[in-house]
């Protein structure tokens, strides 16, 4: 997968709204280098490919829908096994296989942050990286604004609540 952008890109649509799009499998990138050969329901990728090729399973079966993320590098699937099967089917049929995708767009600033975190993941030990990532998550979820040396104490509502 090509590297994500390091600077904001104007042409990307803003927001995380998910859009349904029909995209040829050949135009979708994988998000991983490898994937398992069995789906969570126990079905093998090769059996699924055979069923699709023979027409026993239709291309519009809901389990074939992909969740994708759009970045400056293109559209990437989170569902790598399904995409692999669909790309193999495309190669067998020698024509595009159009896939129903739910696509969310990653904002450019978040895209740059993801790329930096990805690089850190490969420069630190696994334990250090996991600890730092957990710390970042906690800080992002807890922090209201910049860190400061004072705090405002909120007062509880002192009004008595009447039970009905």
PDB file of C-alpha atoms in Angstrom:
ATOM      1  CA  UNK A   1       0.000   0.000   0.000  1.00  0.00           C
ATOM      2  CA  UNK A   2       1.402   3.436  -0.858  1.00  0.00           C
ATOM      3  CA  UNK A   3       2.338   5.675   2.049  1.00  0.00           C
ATOM      4  CA  UNK A   4      -0.284   8.082   3.287  1.00  0.00           C
ATOM      5  CA  UNK A   5       0.192  11.812   2.834  1.00  0.00           C
ATOM      6  CA  UNK A   6       2.210  13.819   5.316  1.00  0.00           C
ATOM      7  CA  UNK A   7       0.453  17.108   4.584  1.00  0.00           C
ATOM      8  CA  UNK A   8      -3.204  18.082   4.202  1.00  0.00           C
ATOM      9  CA  UNK A   9      -4.693  17.342   0.788  1.00  0.00           C
ATOM     10  CA  UNK A  10      -7.447  19.599  -0.441  1.00  0.00           C
ATOM     11  CA  UNK A  11      -9.061  17.109  -2.837  1.00  0.00           C
ATOM     12  CA  UNK A  12     -10.149  14.631  -0.141  1.00  0.00           C
ATOM     13  CA  UNK A  13     -13.753  14.935   0.990  1.00  0.00           C
ATOM     14  CA  UNK A  14     -13.956  15.987   4.612  1.00  0.00           C
ATOM     15  CA  UNK A  15     -15.795  14.066   7.292  1.00  0.00           C
ATOM     16  CA  UNK A  16     -16.257  10.491   8.376  1.00  0.00           C
ATOM     17  CA  UNK A  17     -19.690  10.029   6.876  1.00  0.00           C
ATOM     18  CA  UNK A  18     -19.834   6.626   5.231  1.00  0.00           C
ATOM     19  CA  UNK A  19     -20.984   6.531   1.639  1.00  0.00           C
ATOM     20  CA  UNK A  20     -22.101   3.462  -0.258  1.00  0.00           C
ATOM     21  CA  UNK A  21     -20.120   3.139  -3.483  1.00  0.00           C
ATOM     22  CA  UNK A  22     -19.756   0.445  -6.104  1.00  0.00           C
ATOM     23  CA  UNK A  23     -16.036   0.079  -6.915  1.00  0.00           C
ATOM     24  CA  UNK A  24     -14.174  -2.439  -9.111  1.00  0.00           C
ATOM     25  CA  UNK A  25     -12.150  -4.786  -6.870  1.00  0.00           C
ATOM     26  CA  UNK A  26      -9.006  -3.995  -8.862  1.00  0.00           C
ATOM     27  CA  UNK A  27      -9.181  -0.354  -7.751  1.00  0.00           C
ATOM     28  CA  UNK A  28      -9.212  -1.212  -4.026  1.00  0.00           C
ATOM     29  CA  UNK A  29      -6.006  -1.640  -2.002  1.00  0.00           C
ATOM     30  CA  UNK A  30      -5.350  -4.060   0.853  1.00  0.00           C
ATOM     31  CA  UNK A  31      -4.532  -2.747   4.339  1.00  0.00           C
ATOM     32  CA  UNK A  32      -2.365  -5.753   5.280  1.00  0.00           C
ATOM     33  CA  UNK A  33       0.457  -7.744   3.694  1.00  0.00           C
ATOM     34  CA  UNK A  34      -1.086 -11.138   4.542  1.00  0.00           C
ATOM     35  CA  UNK A  35      -4.447 -12.597   5.534  1.00  0.00           C
ATOM     36  CA  UNK A  36      -5.783 -15.933   6.695  1.00  0.00           C
ATOM     37  CA  UNK A  37      -7.386 -18.416   4.306  1.00  0.00           C
ATOM     38  CA  UNK A  38     -10.547 -18.989   6.359  1.00  0.00           C
ATOM     39  CA  UNK A  39     -13.450 -16.662   7.139  1.00  0.00           C
ATOM     40  CA  UNK A  40     -14.823 -16.391  10.680  1.00  0.00           C
ATOM     41  CA  UNK A  41     -17.779 -18.630   9.714  1.00  0.00           C
ATOM     42  CA  UNK A  42     -15.323 -21.437   8.826  1.00  0.00           C
ATOM     43  CA  UNK A  43     -15.688 -21.089   5.060  1.00  0.00           C
ATOM     44  CA  UNK A  44     -12.388 -21.153   3.157  1.00  0.00           C
ATOM     45  CA  UNK A  45     -11.424 -18.442   0.698  1.00  0.00           C
ATOM     46  CA  UNK A  46     -10.957 -21.038  -2.058  1.00  0.00           C
ATOM     47  CA  UNK A  47     -14.450 -22.489  -1.499  1.00  0.00           C
ATOM     48  CA  UNK A  48     -15.973 -19.005  -1.545  1.00  0.00           C
ATOM     49  CA  UNK A  49     -14.136 -18.286  -4.802  1.00  0.00           C
ATOM     50  CA  UNK A  50     -15.476 -21.527  -6.331  1.00  0.00           C
ATOM     51  CA  UNK A  51     -19.028 -20.694  -5.215  1.00  0.00           C
ATOM     52  CA  UNK A  52     -18.798 -17.220  -6.722  1.00  0.00           C
ATOM     53  CA  UNK A  53     -17.259 -18.514  -9.959  1.00  0.00           C
ATOM     54  CA  UNK A  54     -20.015 -21.136 -10.368  1.00  0.00           C
ATOM     55  CA  UNK A  55     -22.757 -18.624  -9.519  1.00  0.00           C
ATOM     56  CA  UNK A  56     -23.784 -20.494  -6.358  1.00  0.00           C
ATOM     57  CA  UNK A  57     -23.220 -17.261  -4.434  1.00  0.00           C
ATOM     58  CA  UNK A  58     -24.167 -13.931  -5.993  1.00  0.00           C
ATOM     59  CA  UNK A  59     -21.862 -10.928  -6.075  1.00  0.00           C
ATOM     60  CA  UNK A  60     -24.513  -8.918  -4.251  1.00  0.00           C
ATOM     61  CA  UNK A  61     -24.510 -11.205  -1.189  1.00  0.00           C
ATOM     62  CA  UNK A  62     -24.298  -8.905   1.835  1.00  0.00           C
ATOM     63  CA  UNK A  63     -21.308 -10.757   3.326  1.00  0.00           C
ATOM     64  CA  UNK A  64     -19.242  -9.615   0.318  1.00  0.00           C
ATOM     65  CA  UNK A  65     -19.768  -5.908   1.089  1.00  0.00           C
ATOM     66  CA  UNK A  66     -16.524  -4.211   2.089  1.00  0.00           C
ATOM     67  CA  UNK A  67     -15.788  -1.542   4.681  1.00  0.00           C
ATOM     68  CA  UNK A  68     -13.228   0.795   3.137  1.00  0.00           C
ATOM     69  CA  UNK A  69     -11.261   3.899   4.036  1.00  0.00           C
ATOM     70  CA  UNK A  70     -10.443   6.523   1.428  1.00  0.00           C
ATOM     71  CA  UNK A  71      -7.096   8.289   1.743  1.00  0.00           C
ATOM     72  CA  UNK A  72      -4.843  10.216  -0.613  1.00  0.00           C
ATOM     73  CA  UNK A  73      -3.423   6.803  -1.598  1.00  0.00           C
ATOM     74  CA  UNK A  74      -6.851   5.630  -2.783  1.00  0.00           C
ATOM     75  CA  UNK A  75      -9.488   3.319  -1.350  1.00  0.00           C
ATOM     76  CA  UNK A  76      -8.269   0.634   1.083  1.00  0.00           C
ATOM     77  CA  UNK A  77     -10.345  -2.274   2.388  1.00  0.00           C
ATOM     78  CA  UNK A  78     -10.452  -3.343   6.011  1.00  0.00           C
ATOM     79  CA  UNK A  79     -11.855  -6.705   4.806  1.00  0.00           C
ATOM     80  CA  UNK A  80      -8.726  -8.171   3.219  1.00  0.00           C
ATOM     81  CA  UNK A  81      -9.911 -11.801   2.836  1.00  0.00           C
ATOM     82  CA  UNK A  82     -13.085 -10.769   1.014  1.00  0.00           C
ATOM     83  CA  UNK A  83     -11.152  -8.388  -1.220  1.00  0.00           C
ATOM     84  CA  UNK A  84      -8.609 -11.113  -2.010  1.00  0.00           C
ATOM     85  CA  UNK A  85     -11.374 -13.486  -3.127  1.00  0.00           C
ATOM     86  CA  UNK A  86     -12.999 -10.767  -5.248  1.00  0.00           C
ATOM     87  CA  UNK A  87      -9.673  -9.855  -6.903  1.00  0.00           C
ATOM     88  CA  UNK A  88      -9.055 -13.548  -7.672  1.00  0.00           C
ATOM     89  CA  UNK A  89     -12.530 -13.730  -9.216  1.00  0.00           C
ATOM     90  CA  UNK A  90     -11.720 -10.667 -11.314  1.00  0.00           C
ATOM     91  CA  UNK A  91      -8.579 -12.434 -12.584  1.00  0.00           C
ATOM     92  CA  UNK A  92     -10.578 -15.593 -13.420  1.00  0.00           C
ATOM     93  CA  UNK A  93     -13.278 -13.696 -15.284  1.00  0.00           C
ATOM     94  CA  UNK A  94     -10.782 -11.285 -16.902  1.00  0.00           C
ATOM     95  CA  UNK A  95     -13.208  -8.428 -16.327  1.00  0.00           C
ATOM     96  CA  UNK A  96     -13.914  -5.997 -13.482  1.00  0.00           C
ATOM     97  CA  UNK A  97     -15.864  -7.305 -10.496  1.00  0.00           C
ATOM     98  CA  UNK A  98     -17.767  -4.399  -8.982  1.00  0.00           C
ATOM     99  CA  UNK A  99     -17.960  -4.494  -5.178  1.00  0.00           C
ATOM    100  CA  UNK A 100     -20.441  -2.744  -2.890  1.00  0.00           C
ATOM    101  CA  UNK A 101     -18.360  -0.704  -0.422  1.00  0.00           C
ATOM    102  CA  UNK A 102     -19.154   1.400   2.614  1.00  0.00           C
ATOM    103  CA  UNK A 103     -16.479   4.099   2.307  1.00  0.00           C
ATOM    104  CA  UNK A 104     -15.370   6.501   5.050  1.00  0.00           C
ATOM    105  CA  UNK A 105     -12.913   9.265   4.207  1.00  0.00           C
ATOM    106  CA  UNK A 106      -9.955   9.844   6.515  1.00  0.00           C
ATOM    107  CA  UNK A 107      -9.320  13.567   6.999  1.00  0.00           C
ATOM    108  CA  UNK A 108      -5.871  14.716   5.799  1.00  0.00           C
ATOM    109  CA  UNK A 109      -4.632  15.730   9.267  1.00  0.00           C
ATOM    110  CA  UNK A 110      -5.620  12.325  10.678  1.00  0.00           C
ATOM    111  CA  UNK A 111      -4.061  10.640   7.660  1.00  0.00           C
ATOM    112  CA  UNK A 112      -0.744  12.342   8.433  1.00  0.00           C
ATOM    113  CA  UNK A 113      -1.043  11.321  12.113  1.00  0.00           C
ATOM    114  CA  UNK A 114      -1.757   7.691  11.165  1.00  0.00           C
ATOM    115  CA  UNK A 115       1.333   7.629   8.960  1.00  0.00           C
ATOM    116  CA  UNK A 116       3.499   9.019  11.767  1.00  0.00           C
ATOM    117  CA  UNK A 117       2.099   6.499  14.264  1.00  0.00           C
ATOM    118  CA  UNK A 118       2.660   3.682  11.777  1.00  0.00           C
ATOM    119  CA  UNK A 119       6.325   4.687  11.437  1.00  0.00           C
ATOM    120  CA  UNK A 120       6.688   4.849  15.233  1.00  0.00           C
ATOM    121  CA  UNK A 121       5.212   1.362  15.504  1.00  0.00           C
ATOM    122  CA  UNK A 122       8.124   0.023  13.492  1.00  0.00           C
ATOM    123  CA  UNK A 123      10.809   2.033  15.274  1.00  0.00           C
ATOM    124  CA  UNK A 124       9.935   1.097  18.878  1.00  0.00           C
ATOM    125  CA  UNK A 125       9.662  -2.215  20.676  1.00  0.00           C
ATOM    126  CA  UNK A 126       6.154  -3.650  20.610  1.00  0.00           C
ATOM    127  CA  UNK A 127       5.646  -3.185  24.359  1.00  0.00           C
ATOM    128  CA  UNK A 128       6.823   0.439  24.294  1.00  0.00           C
ATOM    129  CA  UNK A 129       4.645   1.203  21.290  1.00  0.00           C
ATOM    130  CA  UNK A 130       1.531  -0.364  22.880  1.00  0.00           C
ATOM    131  CA  UNK A 131       2.121   1.530  26.138  1.00  0.00           C
ATOM    132  CA  UNK A 132       2.582   4.833  24.322  1.00  0.00           C
ATOM    133  CA  UNK A 133      -0.456   4.243  22.105  1.00  0.00           C
ATOM    134  CA  UNK A 134      -2.610   3.497  25.176  1.00  0.00           C
ATOM    135  CA  UNK A 135      -1.296   6.675  26.813  1.00  0.00           C
ATOM    136  CA  UNK A 136      -2.141   8.738  23.706  1.00  0.00           C
ATOM    137  CA  UNK A 137      -5.669   7.265  23.607  1.00  0.00           C
ATOM    138  CA  UNK A 138      -6.192   8.091  27.274  1.00  0.00           C
ATOM    139  CA  UNK A 139      -4.889  11.634  26.832  1.00  0.00           C
ATOM    140  CA  UNK A 140      -7.007  12.315  23.730  1.00  0.00           C
ATOM    141  CA  UNK A 141     -10.181  11.072  25.420  1.00  0.00           C
ATOM    142  CA  UNK A 142      -9.518  12.905  28.698  1.00  0.00           C
ATOM    143  CA  UNK A 143      -8.089  16.259  27.624  1.00  0.00           C
ATOM    144  CA  UNK A 144     -10.409  19.298  27.180  1.00  0.00           C
ATOM    145  CA  UNK A 145      -7.866  21.822  25.889  1.00  0.00           C
ATOM    146  CA  UNK A 146      -4.160  22.488  26.225  1.00  0.00           C
ATOM    147  CA  UNK A 147      -2.604  21.292  29.468  1.00  0.00           C
ATOM    148  CA  UNK A 148      -2.590  24.066  32.081  1.00  0.00           C
ATOM    149  CA  UNK A 149      -1.553  24.691  35.652  1.00  0.00           C
ATOM    150  CA  UNK A 150      -5.055  25.682  36.882  1.00  0.00           C
ATOM    151  CA  UNK A 151      -8.490  24.088  36.862  1.00  0.00           C
ATOM    152  CA  UNK A 152     -12.025  25.363  37.367  1.00  0.00           C
ATOM    153  CA  UNK A 153     -14.034  23.360  39.875  1.00  0.00           C
ATOM    154  CA  UNK A 154     -17.573  22.730  38.645  1.00  0.00           C
ATOM    155  CA  UNK A 155     -20.290  22.979  41.282  1.00  0.00           C
ATOM    156  CA  UNK A 156     -22.949  20.320  41.470  1.00  0.00           C
ATOM    157  CA  UNK A 157     -26.465  21.456  40.900  1.00  0.00           C
ATOM    158  CA  UNK A 158     -27.625  22.139  44.471  1.00  0.00           C
ATOM    159  CA  UNK A 159     -31.295  22.197  43.546  1.00  0.00           C
ATOM    160  CA  UNK A 160     -33.242  19.434  45.246  1.00  0.00           C
ATOM    161  CA  UNK A 161     -34.697  16.911  42.927  1.00  0.00           C
ATOM    162  CA  UNK A 162     -38.298  16.012  43.562  1.00  0.00           C
ATOM    163  CA  UNK A 163     -39.349  12.451  43.038  1.00  0.00           C
ATOM    164  CA  UNK A 164     -42.617  11.897  41.309  1.00  0.00           C
TER     165      UNK A 164
END
